[in-house]
Amino acid sequence: MGNCNDRPTFNLNSVWKERLLVVRVLTVQFIALCTDTFLYPFFPQEATAKGLTPTHIGIVFSSFELARFVSSLATGCLVSNISFNICIL
């Protein structure tokens, strides 16, 4: 049987650091989504005034999401190979 002292210690300070890190990441994600949201109501009107078709407008909007998808895959590979804290910096 194992010794009771073999259990990992509970450090309240590290829990708060992890929570603060999660709050920081969520704040950055929220700001990134807000910047996209500001474009959605105004871009189609301005783009049609410049002569773009609805198909081209859809391609522009989908390119934002495609870039986000590709960057999330790259970030996932980086986080698995490098420390999470280093990637946040």
CSV table of C-alpha atoms in Angstrom, one decimal:
chain,number,residue,atom,x,y,z
A,1,MET,CA,0.0,0.0,0.0
A,2,GLY,CA,1.1,3.5,-0.7
A,3,ASN,CA,2.0,6.1,1.9
A,4,CYS,CA,-0.4,9.0,2.5
A,5,ASN,CA,2.5,11.4,1.9
A,6,ASP,CA,2.7,10.3,-1.8
A,7,ARG,CA,-0.4,12.3,-2.8
A,8,PRO,CA,0.3,15.5,-4.7
A,9,THR,CA,0.0,18.6,-2.5
A,10,PHE,CA,-2.7,21.1,-3.1
A,11,ASN,CA,-1.4,24.6,-3.7
A,12,LEU,CA,-4.1,27.3,-3.6
A,13,ASN,CA,-1.7,29.8,-5.2
A,14,SER,CA,-1.3,27.6,-8.4
A,15,VAL,CA,-5.1,27.2,-8.7
A,16,TRP,CA,-5.6,31.0,-8.8
A,17,LYS,CA,-2.7,31.3,-11.3
A,18,GLU,CA,-4.4,28.8,-13.6
A,19,ARG,CA,-7.8,30.5,-13.2
A,20,LEU,CA,-6.2,33.9,-14.0
A,21,LEU,CA,-4.6,32.3,-17.1
A,22,VAL,CA,-8.0,31.0,-18.3
A,23,VAL,CA,-9.6,34.4,-17.7
A,24,ARG,CA,-6.8,36.0,-19.8
A,25,VAL,CA,-7.3,33.5,-22.7
A,26,LEU,CA,-11.1,33.9,-22.6
A,27,THR,CA,-10.7,37.7,-22.7
A,28,VAL,CA,-8.5,37.6,-25.7
A,29,GLN,CA,-10.9,35.3,-27.5
A,30,PHE,CA,-13.9,37.5,-26.6
A,31,ILE,CA,-12.1,40.6,-28.0
A,32,ALA,CA,-11.2,38.7,-31.2
A,33,LEU,CA,-14.8,37.7,-31.7
A,34,CYS,CA,-16.0,41.2,-31.1
A,35,THR,CA,-13.7,42.6,-33.8
A,36,ASP,CA,-15.2,40.2,-36.3
A,37,THR,CA,-18.7,41.1,-35.1
A,38,PHE,CA,-18.1,44.8,-35.8
A,39,LEU,CA,-17.4,43.9,-39.4
A,40,TYR,CA,-20.5,41.9,-40.2
A,41,PRO,CA,-23.1,44.6,-40.3
A,42,PHE,CA,-21.1,47.1,-42.3
A,43,PHE,CA,-18.9,45.2,-44.7
A,44,PRO,CA,-21.5,43.8,-47.1
A,45,GLN,CA,-23.0,47.3,-47.7
A,46,GLU,CA,-19.5,48.8,-48.3
A,47,ALA,CA,-18.4,45.8,-50.5
A,48,THR,CA,-21.5,46.0,-52.7
A,49,ALA,CA,-20.9,49.7,-53.1
A,50,LYS,CA,-17.4,48.8,-54.4
A,51,GLY,CA,-18.8,46.3,-56.8
A,52,LEU,CA,-18.4,43.0,-55.1
A,53,THR,CA,-20.9,40.2,-55.6
A,54,PRO,CA,-22.5,38.4,-52.6
A,55,THR,CA,-20.4,35.4,-53.6
A,56,HIS,CA,-17.2,37.4,-53.1
A,57,ILE,CA,-18.5,38.8,-49.8
A,58,GLY,CA,-19.1,35.2,-48.6
A,59,ILE,CA,-15.6,34.2,-49.6
A,60,VAL,CA,-14.1,37.1,-47.7
A,61,PHE,CA,-16.1,36.2,-44.5
A,62,SER,CA,-15.3,32.5,-44.9
A,63,SER,CA,-11.6,33.3,-45.2
A,64,PHE,CA,-11.6,34.8,-41.7
A,65,GLU,CA,-13.0,31.5,-40.3
A,66,LEU,CA,-10.6,29.4,-42.4
A,67,ALA,CA,-7.7,31.4,-41.1
A,68,ARG,CA,-8.9,30.9,-37.6
A,69,PHE,CA,-9.3,27.2,-38.2
A,70,VAL,CA,-5.8,26.8,-39.6
A,71,SER,CA,-4.3,28.8,-36.8
A,72,SER,CA,-6.1,26.8,-34.2
A,73,LEU,CA,-4.6,23.6,-35.6
A,74,ALA,CA,-1.1,25.1,-35.6
A,75,THR,CA,-1.6,26.4,-32.0
A,76,GLY,CA,-2.7,22.9,-30.9
A,77,CYS,CA,0.4,21.4,-32.3
A,78,LEU,CA,2.6,24.0,-30.6
A,79,VAL,CA,0.9,23.6,-27.3
A,80,SER,CA,1.4,19.8,-27.4
A,81,ASN,CA,5.1,20.2,-28.2
A,82,ILE,CA,5.9,23.3,-26.1
A,83,SER,CA,4.7,24.3,-22.6
A,84,PHE,CA,1.3,26.0,-22.5
A,85,ASN,CA,2.6,28.9,-20.5
A,86,ILE,CA,5.3,29.7,-23.1
A,87,CYS,CA,2.7,29.7,-25.8
A,88,ILE,CA,0.6,32.2,-23.9
A,89,LEU,CA,3.5,34.6,-23.7
